[in-house]
């Protein structure tokens, strides 16, 4: 992704790095995907966290990203 050969915007990479640097782990269910390749549901949960929705693990707790620790989250544009 970082080479620029995909359709991923730079903001997406920045947000992923922000999550990694702040130990924010998106909650992705182990089971539940019924797609042919099996990756759409997990990717949807990852994307929810990246856009400021869904749940994350932060400081050892599962939190709703909107109501959790506000100091950890900053919305990217």
PDB file of N, CA, C and O in Angstrom:
ATOM      1  N   UNK A   1       0.822  -1.191   0.000  1.00  0.00           N
ATOM      2  CA  UNK A   1       0.000   0.000   0.000  1.00  0.00           C
ATOM      3  C   UNK A   1       0.865   1.253   0.000  1.00  0.00           C
ATOM      4  O   UNK A   1       0.493   2.239  -0.610  1.00  0.00           O
ATOM      5  N   UNK A   2       1.967   1.213   0.681  1.00  0.00           N
ATOM      6  CA  UNK A   2       2.763   2.420   0.822  1.00  0.00           C
ATOM      7  C   UNK A   2       3.483   2.819  -0.467  1.00  0.00           C
ATOM      8  O   UNK A   2       3.964   3.935  -0.580  1.00  0.00           O
ATOM      9  N   UNK A   3       3.571   1.913  -1.440  1.00  0.00           N
ATOM     10  CA  UNK A   3       4.223   2.245  -2.703  1.00  0.00           C
ATOM     11  C   UNK A   3       3.328   3.063  -3.633  1.00  0.00           C
ATOM     12  O   UNK A   3       3.799   3.589  -4.628  1.00  0.00           O
ATOM     13  N   UNK A   4       2.027   3.128  -3.331  1.00  0.00           N
ATOM     14  CA  UNK A   4       1.126   3.927  -4.146  1.00  0.00           C
ATOM     15  C   UNK A   4       0.520   3.202  -5.323  1.00  0.00           C
ATOM     16  O   UNK A   4      -0.061   3.828  -6.203  1.00  0.00           O
ATOM     17  N   UNK A   5       0.627   1.877  -5.360  1.00  0.00           N
ATOM     18  CA  UNK A   5       0.077   1.120  -6.480  1.00  0.00           C
ATOM     19  C   UNK A   5      -1.370   0.681  -6.255  1.00  0.00           C
ATOM     20  O   UNK A   5      -1.957   0.051  -7.100  1.00  0.00           O
ATOM     21  N   UNK A   6      -1.924   1.001  -5.100  1.00  0.00           N
ATOM     22  CA  UNK A   6      -3.308   0.609  -4.827  1.00  0.00           C
ATOM     23  C   UNK A   6      -4.167   1.863  -4.711  1.00  0.00           C
ATOM     24  O   UNK A   6      -3.670   2.983  -4.756  1.00  0.00           O
ATOM     25  N   UNK A   7      -5.465   1.656  -4.554  1.00  0.00           N
ATOM     26  CA  UNK A   7      -6.389   2.776  -4.451  1.00  0.00           C
ATOM     27  C   UNK A   7      -6.551   3.291  -3.031  1.00  0.00           C
ATOM     28  O   UNK A   7      -7.546   3.910  -2.714  1.00  0.00           O
ATOM     29  N   UNK A   8      -5.594   3.045  -2.163  1.00  0.00           N
ATOM     30  CA  UNK A   8      -5.682   3.456  -0.767  1.00  0.00           C
ATOM     31  C   UNK A   8      -5.169   4.884  -0.608  1.00  0.00           C
ATOM     32  O   UNK A   8      -4.073   5.214  -1.063  1.00  0.00           O
ATOM     33  N   UNK A   9      -5.981   5.729   0.038  1.00  0.00           N
ATOM     34  CA  UNK A   9      -5.561   7.109   0.284  1.00  0.00           C
ATOM     35  C   UNK A   9      -4.552   7.170   1.422  1.00  0.00           C
ATOM     36  O   UNK A   9      -4.531   6.330   2.312  1.00  0.00           O
ATOM     37  N   UNK A  10      -3.754   8.194   1.405  1.00  0.00           N
ATOM     38  CA  UNK A  10      -2.743   8.401   2.434  1.00  0.00           C
ATOM     39  C   UNK A  10      -3.364   8.528   3.827  1.00  0.00           C
ATOM     40  O   UNK A  10      -2.776   8.094   4.818  1.00  0.00           O
ATOM     41  N   UNK A  11      -4.558   9.098   3.905  1.00  0.00           N
ATOM     42  CA  UNK A  11      -5.246   9.240   5.196  1.00  0.00           C
ATOM     43  C   UNK A  11      -5.533   7.890   5.845  1.00  0.00           C
ATOM     44  O   UNK A  11      -5.506   7.770   7.068  1.00  0.00           O
ATOM     45  N   UNK A  12      -5.830   6.891   5.035  1.00  0.00           N
ATOM     46  CA  UNK A  12      -6.092   5.551   5.571  1.00  0.00           C
ATOM     47  C   UNK A  12      -4.827   5.001   6.228  1.00  0.00           C
ATOM     48  O   UNK A  12      -4.877   4.468   7.338  1.00  0.00           O
ATOM     49  N   UNK A  13      -3.701   5.160   5.558  1.00  0.00           N
ATOM     50  CA  UNK A  13      -2.426   4.695   6.114  1.00  0.00           C
ATOM     51  C   UNK A  13      -2.114   5.434   7.415  1.00  0.00           C
ATOM     52  O   UNK A  13      -1.703   4.831   8.404  1.00  0.00           O
ATOM     53  N   UNK A  14      -2.345   6.751   7.423  1.00  0.00           N
ATOM     54  CA  UNK A  14      -2.095   7.539   8.643  1.00  0.00           C
ATOM     55  C   UNK A  14      -2.965   7.056   9.801  1.00  0.00           C
ATOM     56  O   UNK A  14      -2.511   6.986  10.935  1.00  0.00           O
ATOM     57  N   UNK A  15      -4.231   6.759   9.509  1.00  0.00           N
ATOM     58  CA  UNK A  15      -5.141   6.310  10.562  1.00  0.00           C
ATOM     59  C   UNK A  15      -4.713   4.950  11.093  1.00  0.00           C
ATOM     60  O   UNK A  15      -4.726   4.720  12.307  1.00  0.00           O
ATOM     61  N   UNK A  16      -4.320   4.030  10.212  1.00  0.00           N
ATOM     62  CA  UNK A  16      -3.842   2.717  10.655  1.00  0.00           C
ATOM     63  C   UNK A  16      -2.601   2.881  11.527  1.00  0.00           C
ATOM     64  O   UNK A  16      -2.484   2.256  12.589  1.00  0.00           O
ATOM     65  N   UNK A  17      -1.683   3.733  11.115  1.00  0.00           N
ATOM     66  CA  UNK A  17      -0.480   3.981  11.918  1.00  0.00           C
ATOM     67  C   UNK A  17      -0.826   4.601  13.267  1.00  0.00           C
ATOM     68  O   UNK A  17      -0.230   4.263  14.288  1.00  0.00           O
ATOM     69  N   UNK A  18      -1.805   5.506  13.287  1.00  0.00           N
ATOM     70  CA  UNK A  18      -2.256   6.105  14.545  1.00  0.00           C
ATOM     71  C   UNK A  18      -2.771   5.025  15.491  1.00  0.00           C
ATOM     72  O   UNK A  18      -2.431   5.000  16.671  1.00  0.00           O
ATOM     73  N   UNK A  19      -3.593   4.108  14.959  1.00  0.00           N
ATOM     74  CA  UNK A  19      -4.104   3.010  15.777  1.00  0.00           C
ATOM     75  C   UNK A  19      -2.946   2.169  16.323  1.00  0.00           C
ATOM     76  O   UNK A  19      -2.910   1.849  17.509  1.00  0.00           O
ATOM     77  N   UNK A  20      -2.025   1.788  15.461  1.00  0.00           N
ATOM     78  CA  UNK A  20      -0.901   0.958  15.892  1.00  0.00           C
ATOM     79  C   UNK A  20      -0.045   1.655  16.941  1.00  0.00           C
ATOM     80  O   UNK A  20       0.344   1.055  17.940  1.00  0.00           O
ATOM     81  N   UNK A  21       0.251   2.916  16.728  1.00  0.00           N
ATOM     82  CA  UNK A  21       1.105   3.664  17.654  1.00  0.00           C
ATOM     83  C   UNK A  21       0.446   3.912  19.008  1.00  0.00           C
ATOM     84  O   UNK A  21       1.130   4.182  19.995  1.00  0.00           O
ATOM     85  N   UNK A  22      -0.882   3.837  19.069  1.00  0.00           N
ATOM     86  CA  UNK A  22      -1.602   4.094  20.312  1.00  0.00           C
ATOM     87  C   UNK A  22      -2.242   2.846  20.903  1.00  0.00           C
ATOM     88  O   UNK A  22      -3.127   2.945  21.761  1.00  0.00           O
ATOM     89  N   UNK A  23      -1.808   1.664  20.443  1.00  0.00           N
ATOM     90  CA  UNK A  23      -2.332   0.384  20.947  1.00  0.00           C
ATOM     91  C   UNK A  23      -3.849   0.309  20.899  1.00  0.00           C
ATOM     92  O   UNK A  23      -4.493  -0.161  21.838  1.00  0.00           O
ATOM     93  N   UNK A  24      -4.416   0.786  19.824  1.00  0.00           N
ATOM     94  CA  UNK A  24      -5.857   0.708  19.605  1.00  0.00           C
ATOM     95  C   UNK A  24      -6.104  -0.433  18.620  1.00  0.00           C
ATOM     96  O   UNK A  24      -5.682  -0.372  17.469  1.00  0.00           O
ATOM     97  N   UNK A  25      -6.773  -1.481  19.093  1.00  0.00           N
ATOM     98  CA  UNK A  25      -6.985  -2.678  18.285  1.00  0.00           C
ATOM     99  C   UNK A  25      -8.468  -2.790  17.935  1.00  0.00           C
ATOM    100  O   UNK A  25      -9.309  -2.926  18.830  1.00  0.00           O
ATOM    101  N   UNK A  26      -8.824  -2.731  16.663  1.00  0.00           N
ATOM    102  CA  UNK A  26     -10.230  -2.901  16.282  1.00  0.00           C
ATOM    103  C   UNK A  26     -10.758  -4.277  16.709  1.00  0.00           C
ATOM    104  O   UNK A  26     -10.041  -5.272  16.611  1.00  0.00           O
ATOM    105  N   UNK A  27     -11.983  -4.301  17.196  1.00  0.00           N
ATOM    106  CA  UNK A  27     -12.633  -5.561  17.564  1.00  0.00           C
ATOM    107  C   UNK A  27     -13.149  -6.204  16.278  1.00  0.00           C
ATOM    108  O   UNK A  27     -13.961  -5.619  15.565  1.00  0.00           O
ATOM    109  N   UNK A  28     -12.646  -7.395  15.984  1.00  0.00           N
ATOM    110  CA  UNK A  28     -13.052  -8.140  14.790  1.00  0.00           C
ATOM    111  C   UNK A  28     -13.501  -9.521  15.238  1.00  0.00           C
ATOM    112  O   UNK A  28     -12.698 -10.288  15.772  1.00  0.00           O
ATOM    113  N   UNK A  29     -14.792  -9.840  15.061  1.00  0.00           N
ATOM    114  CA  UNK A  29     -15.286 -11.146  15.496  1.00  0.00           C
ATOM    115  C   UNK A  29     -14.548 -12.300  14.809  1.00  0.00           C
ATOM    116  O   UNK A  29     -14.153 -12.196  13.650  1.00  0.00           O
ATOM    117  N   UNK A  30     -14.361 -13.390  15.551  1.00  0.00           N
ATOM    118  CA  UNK A  30     -13.691 -14.563  15.003  1.00  0.00           C
ATOM    119  C   UNK A  30     -14.525 -15.266  13.957  1.00  0.00           C
ATOM    120  O   UNK A  30     -14.013 -15.790  12.988  1.00  0.00           O
ATOM    121  N   UNK A  31     -15.829 -15.298  14.168  1.00  0.00           N
ATOM    122  CA  UNK A  31     -16.725 -16.037  13.284  1.00  0.00           C
ATOM    123  C   UNK A  31     -17.802 -15.100  12.752  1.00  0.00           C
ATOM    124  O   UNK A  31     -18.029 -14.032  13.285  1.00  0.00           O
ATOM    125  N   UNK A  32     -18.439 -15.541  11.697  1.00  0.00           N
ATOM    126  CA  UNK A  32     -19.575 -14.791  11.200  1.00  0.00           C
ATOM    127  C   UNK A  32     -19.522 -14.461   9.727  1.00  0.00           C
ATOM    128  O   UNK A  32     -20.504 -14.045   9.152  1.00  0.00           O
ATOM    129  N   UNK A  33     -18.384 -14.628   9.083  1.00  0.00           N
ATOM    130  CA  UNK A  33     -18.290 -14.318   7.662  1.00  0.00           C
ATOM    131  C   UNK A  33     -18.760 -15.513   6.850  1.00  0.00           C
ATOM    132  O   UNK A  33     -18.339 -16.635   7.076  1.00  0.00           O
ATOM    133  N   UNK A  34     -19.641 -15.265   5.889  1.00  0.00           N
ATOM    134  CA  UNK A  34     -20.130 -16.345   5.036  1.00  0.00           C
ATOM    135  C   UNK A  34     -19.797 -16.106   3.571  1.00  0.00           C
ATOM    136  O   UNK A  34     -20.289 -16.792   2.701  1.00  0.00           O
ATOM    137  N   UNK A  35     -18.965 -15.109   3.296  1.00  0.00           N
ATOM    138  CA  UNK A  35     -18.578 -14.808   1.922  1.00  0.00           C
ATOM    139  C   UNK A  35     -17.709 -15.901   1.330  1.00  0.00           C
ATOM    140  O   UNK A  35     -17.157 -16.737   2.041  1.00  0.00           O
ATOM    141  N   UNK A  36     -17.590 -15.873   0.026  1.00  0.00           N
ATOM    142  CA  UNK A  36     -16.804 -16.896  -0.673  1.00  0.00           C
ATOM    143  C   UNK A  36     -15.348 -16.885  -0.213  1.00  0.00           C
ATOM    144  O   UNK A  36     -14.755 -17.929   0.011  1.00  0.00           O
ATOM    145  N   UNK A  37     -14.772 -15.700  -0.065  1.00  0.00           N
ATOM    146  CA  UNK A  37     -13.376 -15.655   0.366  1.00  0.00           C
ATOM    147  C   UNK A  37     -13.260 -15.515   1.876  1.00  0.00           C
ATOM    148  O   UNK A  37     -12.187 -15.713   2.435  1.00  0.00           O
ATOM    149  N   UNK A  38     -14.342 -15.145   2.535  1.00  0.00           N
ATOM    150  CA  UNK A  38     -14.352 -15.089   3.990  1.00  0.00           C
ATOM    151  C   UNK A  38     -13.687 -13.873   4.595  1.00  0.00           C
ATOM    152  O   UNK A  38     -13.419 -13.839   5.784  1.00  0.00           O
ATOM    153  N   UNK A  39     -13.410 -12.847   3.786  1.00  0.00           N
ATOM    154  CA  UNK A  39     -12.703 -11.702   4.347  1.00  0.00           C
ATOM    155  C   UNK A  39     -13.532 -10.428   4.423  1.00  0.00           C
ATOM    156  O   UNK A  39     -13.095  -9.444   5.011  1.00  0.00           O
ATOM    157  N   UNK A  40     -14.732 -10.406   3.881  1.00  0.00           N
ATOM    158  CA  UNK A  40     -15.508  -9.159   3.854  1.00  0.00           C
ATOM    159  C   UNK A  40     -15.992  -8.718   5.228  1.00  0.00           C
ATOM    160  O   UNK A  40     -15.885  -7.537   5.572  1.00  0.00           O
ATOM    161  N   UNK A  41     -16.510  -9.629   6.031  1.00  0.00           N
ATOM    162  CA  UNK A  41     -17.003  -9.243   7.363  1.00  0.00           C
ATOM    163  C   UNK A  41     -15.869  -8.750   8.263  1.00  0.00           C
ATOM    164  O   UNK A  41     -16.005  -7.694   8.889  1.00  0.00           O
ATOM    165  N   UNK A  42     -14.736  -9.451   8.346  1.00  0.00           N
ATOM    166  CA  UNK A  42     -13.639  -8.920   9.166  1.00  0.00           C
ATOM    167  C   UNK A  42     -13.137  -7.565   8.676  1.00  0.00           C
ATOM    168  O   UNK A  42     -12.866  -6.671   9.475  1.00  0.00           O
ATOM    169  N   UNK A  43     -13.032  -7.378   7.380  1.00  0.00           N
ATOM    170  CA  UNK A  43     -12.595  -6.091   6.845  1.00  0.00           C
ATOM    171  C   UNK A  43     -13.598  -4.986   7.146  1.00  0.00           C
ATOM    172  O   UNK A  43     -13.225  -3.839   7.389  1.00  0.00           O
ATOM    173  N   UNK A  44     -14.879  -5.326   7.141  1.00  0.00           N
ATOM    174  CA  UNK A  44     -15.912  -4.345   7.476  1.00  0.00           C
ATOM    175  C   UNK A  44     -15.764  -3.882   8.920  1.00  0.00           C
ATOM    176  O   UNK A  44     -15.897  -2.691   9.216  1.00  0.00           O
ATOM    177  N   UNK A  45     -15.462  -4.792   9.835  1.00  0.00           N
ATOM    178  CA  UNK A  45     -15.267  -4.411  11.243  1.00  0.00           C
ATOM    179  C   UNK A  45     -14.012  -3.570  11.423  1.00  0.00           C
ATOM    180  O   UNK A  45     -14.001  -2.624  12.209  1.00  0.00           O
ATOM    181  N   UNK A  46     -12.961  -3.890  10.705  1.00  0.00           N
ATOM    182  CA  UNK A  46     -11.749  -3.072  10.735  1.00  0.00           C
ATOM    183  C   UNK A  46     -12.062  -1.667  10.232  1.00  0.00           C
ATOM    184  O   UNK A  46     -11.681  -0.670  10.849  1.00  0.00           O
ATOM    185  N   UNK A  47     -12.794  -1.582   9.138  1.00  0.00           N
ATOM    186  CA  UNK A  47     -13.138  -0.283   8.553  1.00  0.00           C
ATOM    187  C   UNK A  47     -14.025   0.529   9.478  1.00  0.00           C
ATOM    188  O   UNK A  47     -13.874   1.750   9.565  1.00  0.00           O
ATOM    189  N   UNK A  48     -14.936  -0.117  10.182  1.00  0.00           N
ATOM    190  CA  UNK A  48     -15.777   0.603  11.145  1.00  0.00           C
ATOM    191  C   UNK A  48     -14.926   1.382  12.141  1.00  0.00           C
ATOM    192  O   UNK A  48     -15.176   2.557  12.409  1.00  0.00           O
ATOM    193  N   UNK A  49     -13.911   0.742  12.671  1.00  0.00           N
ATOM    194  CA  UNK A  49     -13.036   1.418  13.628  1.00  0.00           C
ATOM    195  C   UNK A  49     -12.293   2.573  12.964  1.00  0.00           C
ATOM    196  O   UNK A  49     -12.159   3.656  13.541  1.00  0.00           O
ATOM    197  N   UNK A  50     -11.836   2.366  11.745  1.00  0.00           N
ATOM    198  CA  UNK A  50     -11.064   3.401  11.060  1.00  0.00           C
ATOM    199  C   UNK A  50     -11.884   4.652  10.759  1.00  0.00           C
ATOM    200  O   UNK A  50     -11.334   5.746  10.669  1.00  0.00           O
ATOM    201  N   UNK A  51     -13.205   4.501  10.613  1.00  0.00           N
ATOM    202  CA  UNK A  51     -14.044   5.663  10.329  1.00  0.00           C
ATOM    203  C   UNK A  51     -14.703   6.228  11.584  1.00  0.00           C
ATOM    204  O   UNK A  51     -15.548   7.110  11.501  1.00  0.00           O
ATOM    205  N   UNK A  52     -14.322   5.716  12.742  1.00  0.00           N
ATOM    206  CA  UNK A  52     -14.843   6.263  13.995  1.00  0.00           C
ATOM    207  C   UNK A  52     -16.118   5.619  14.478  1.00  0.00           C
ATOM    208  O   UNK A  52     -16.857   6.189  15.281  1.00  0.00           O
ATOM    209  N   UNK A  53     -16.390   4.430  14.041  1.00  0.00           N
ATOM    210  CA  UNK A  53     -17.561   3.649  14.475  1.00  0.00           C
ATOM    211  C   UNK A  53     -17.050   2.347  15.076  1.00  0.00           C
ATOM    212  O   UNK A  53     -15.863   2.090  15.093  1.00  0.00           O
ATOM    213  N   UNK A  54     -17.945   1.495  15.539  1.00  0.00           N
ATOM    214  CA  UNK A  54     -17.536   0.174  16.005  1.00  0.00           C
ATOM    215  C   UNK A  54     -16.847   0.187  17.355  1.00  0.00           C
ATOM    216  O   UNK A  54     -16.976   1.123  18.137  1.00  0.00           O
ATOM    217  N   UNK A  55     -16.106  -0.886  17.619  1.00  0.00           N
ATOM    218  CA  UNK A  55     -15.464  -1.071  18.920  1.00  0.00           C
ATOM    219  C   UNK A  55     -13.971  -1.317  18.754  1.00  0.00           C
ATOM    220  O   UNK A  55     -13.525  -1.801  17.715  1.00  0.00           O
ATOM    221  N   UNK A  56     -13.234  -0.978  19.808  1.00  0.00           N
ATOM    222  CA  UNK A  56     -11.792  -1.208  19.840  1.00  0.00           C
ATOM    223  C   UNK A  56     -11.413  -1.775  21.202  1.00  0.00           C
ATOM    224  O   UNK A  56     -12.152  -1.622  22.170  1.00  0.00           O
ATOM    225  N   UNK A  57     -10.271  -2.427  21.245  1.00  0.00           N
ATOM    226  CA  UNK A  57      -9.637  -2.746  22.511  1.00  0.00           C
ATOM    227  C   UNK A  57      -8.650  -1.627  22.778  1.00  0.00           C
ATOM    228  O   UNK A  57      -7.788  -1.328  21.946  1.00  0.00           O
ATOM    229  N   UNK A  58      -8.775  -0.983  23.933  1.00  0.00           N
ATOM    230  CA  UNK A  58      -7.879   0.112  24.297  1.00  0.00           C
ATOM    231  C   UNK A  58      -7.644   0.065  25.790  1.00  0.00           C
ATOM    232  O   UNK A  58      -8.598  -0.004  26.567  1.00  0.00           O
ATOM    233  N   UNK A  59      -6.392   0.064  26.199  1.00  0.00           N
ATOM    234  CA  UNK A  59      -6.005  -0.034  27.607  1.00  0.00           C
ATOM    235  C   UNK A  59      -6.641  -1.252  28.276  1.00  0.00           C
ATOM    236  O   UNK A  59      -7.137  -1.182  29.393  1.00  0.00           O
ATOM    237  N   UNK A  60      -6.647  -2.355  27.553  1.00  0.00           N
ATOM    238  CA  UNK A  60      -7.142  -3.617  28.099  1.00  0.00           C
ATOM    239  C   UNK A  60      -8.644  -3.746  28.180  1.00  0.00           C
ATOM    240  O   UNK A  60      -9.140  -4.727  28.713  1.00  0.00           O
ATOM    241  N   UNK A  61      -9.377  -2.781  27.648  1.00  0.00           N
ATOM    242  CA  UNK A  61     -10.840  -2.830  27.711  1.00  0.00           C
ATOM    243  C   UNK A  61     -11.441  -2.730  26.319  1.00  0.00           C
ATOM    244  O   UNK A  61     -10.937  -2.011  25.462  1.00  0.00           O
ATOM    245  N   UNK A  62     -12.537  -3.438  26.132  1.00  0.00           N
ATOM    246  CA  UNK A  62     -13.306  -3.310  24.904  1.00  0.00           C
ATOM    247  C   UNK A  62     -14.194  -2.081  25.045  1.00  0.00           C
ATOM    248  O   UNK A  62     -14.939  -1.961  26.016  1.00  0.00           O
ATOM    249  N   UNK A  63     -14.064  -1.150  24.107  1.00  0.00           N
ATOM    250  CA  UNK A  63     -14.801   0.112  24.203  1.00  0.00           C
ATOM    251  C   UNK A  63     -15.451   0.455  22.873  1.00  0.00           C
ATOM    252  O   UNK A  63     -14.889   0.180  21.819  1.00  0.00           O
ATOM    253  N   UNK A  64     -16.598   1.118  22.963  1.00  0.00           N
ATOM    254  CA  UNK A  64     -17.175   1.721  21.774  1.00  0.00           C
ATOM    255  C   UNK A  64     -16.281   2.897  21.422  1.00  0.00           C
ATOM    256  O   UNK A  64     -15.957   3.704  22.283  1.00  0.00           O
ATOM    257  N   UNK A  65     -15.878   3.000  20.188  1.00  0.00           N
ATOM    258  CA  UNK A  65     -14.901   4.024  19.821  1.00  0.00           C
ATOM    259  C   UNK A  65     -15.450   5.442  20.022  1.00  0.00           C
ATOM    260  O   UNK A  65     -14.704   6.363  20.302  1.00  0.00           O
ATOM    261  N   UNK A  66     -16.754   5.619  19.952  1.00  0.00           N
ATOM    262  CA  UNK A  66     -17.348   6.947  20.152  1.00  0.00           C
ATOM    263  C   UNK A  66     -17.469   7.334  21.620  1.00  0.00           C
ATOM    264  O   UNK A  66     -17.382   8.500  21.951  1.00  0.00           O
ATOM    265  N   UNK A  67     -17.685   6.355  22.489  1.00  0.00           N
ATOM    266  CA  UNK A  67     -17.906   6.672  23.897  1.00  0.00           C
ATOM    267  C   UNK A  67     -16.721   6.314  24.775  1.00  0.00           C
ATOM    268  O   UNK A  67     -16.736   6.581  25.959  1.00  0.00           O
ATOM    269  N   UNK A  68     -15.694   5.722  24.185  1.00  0.00           N
ATOM    270  CA  UNK A  68     -14.508   5.330  24.949  1.00  0.00           C
ATOM    271  C   UNK A  68     -13.640   6.520  25.289  1.00  0.00           C
ATOM    272  O   UNK A  68     -14.082   7.670  25.301  1.00  0.00           O
ATOM    273  N   UNK A  69     -12.409   6.244  25.553  1.00  0.00           N
ATOM    274  CA  UNK A  69     -11.441   7.259  25.961  1.00  0.00           C
ATOM    275  C   UNK A  69     -11.212   8.253  24.815  1.00  0.00           C
ATOM    276  O   UNK A  69     -10.555   7.960  23.839  1.00  0.00           O
ATOM    277  N   UNK A  70     -11.757   9.446  24.940  1.00  0.00           N
ATOM    278  CA  UNK A  70     -11.696  10.458  23.882  1.00  0.00           C
ATOM    279  C   UNK A  70     -10.270  10.936  23.614  1.00  0.00           C
ATOM    280  O   UNK A  70      -9.968  11.399  22.531  1.00  0.00           O
ATOM    281  N   UNK A  71      -9.398  10.826  24.588  1.00  0.00           N
ATOM    282  CA  UNK A  71      -8.016  11.263  24.380  1.00  0.00           C
ATOM    283  C   UNK A  71      -7.300  10.390  23.366  1.00  0.00           C
ATOM    284  O   UNK A  71      -6.349  10.821  22.735  1.00  0.00           O
ATOM    285  N   UNK A  72      -7.762   9.163  23.194  1.00  0.00           N
ATOM    286  CA  UNK A  72      -7.079   8.246  22.301  1.00  0.00           C
ATOM    287  C   UNK A  72      -7.483   8.456  20.839  1.00  0.00           C
ATOM    288  O   UNK A  72      -6.720   8.157  19.939  1.00  0.00           O
ATOM    289  N   UNK A  73      -8.647   8.970  20.617  1.00  0.00           N
ATOM    290  CA  UNK A  73      -9.184   9.016  19.262  1.00  0.00           C
ATOM    291  C   UNK A  73      -9.202  10.425  18.708  1.00  0.00           C
ATOM    292  O   UNK A  73      -9.602  11.374  19.361  1.00  0.00           O
ATOM    293  N   UNK A  74      -8.769  10.588  17.527  1.00  0.00           N
ATOM    294  CA  UNK A  74      -8.941  11.827  16.798  1.00  0.00           C
ATOM    295  C   UNK A  74      -9.368  11.455  15.384  1.00  0.00           C
ATOM    296  O   UNK A  74      -8.808  10.582  14.764  1.00  0.00           O
ATOM    297  N   UNK A  75     -10.430  12.072  14.928  1.00  0.00           N
ATOM    298  CA  UNK A  75     -10.983  11.744  13.624  1.00  0.00           C
ATOM    299  C   UNK A  75     -10.113  12.352  12.525  1.00  0.00           C
ATOM    300  O   UNK A  75      -9.793  13.513  12.570  1.00  0.00           O
ATOM    301  N   UNK A  76      -9.736  11.540  11.564  1.00  0.00           N
ATOM    302  CA  UNK A  76      -8.971  12.056  10.440  1.00  0.00           C
ATOM    303  C   UNK A  76      -9.932  12.475   9.340  1.00  0.00           C
ATOM    304  O   UNK A  76     -11.046  11.983   9.270  1.00  0.00           O
ATOM    305  N   UNK A  77      -9.503  13.355   8.503  1.00  0.00           N
ATOM    306  CA  UNK A  77     -10.382  13.827   7.428  1.00  0.00           C
ATOM    307  C   UNK A  77      -9.968  13.247   6.102  1.00  0.00           C
ATOM    308  O   UNK A  77      -8.904  12.769   5.925  1.00  0.00           O
TER     309      UNK A  77
END
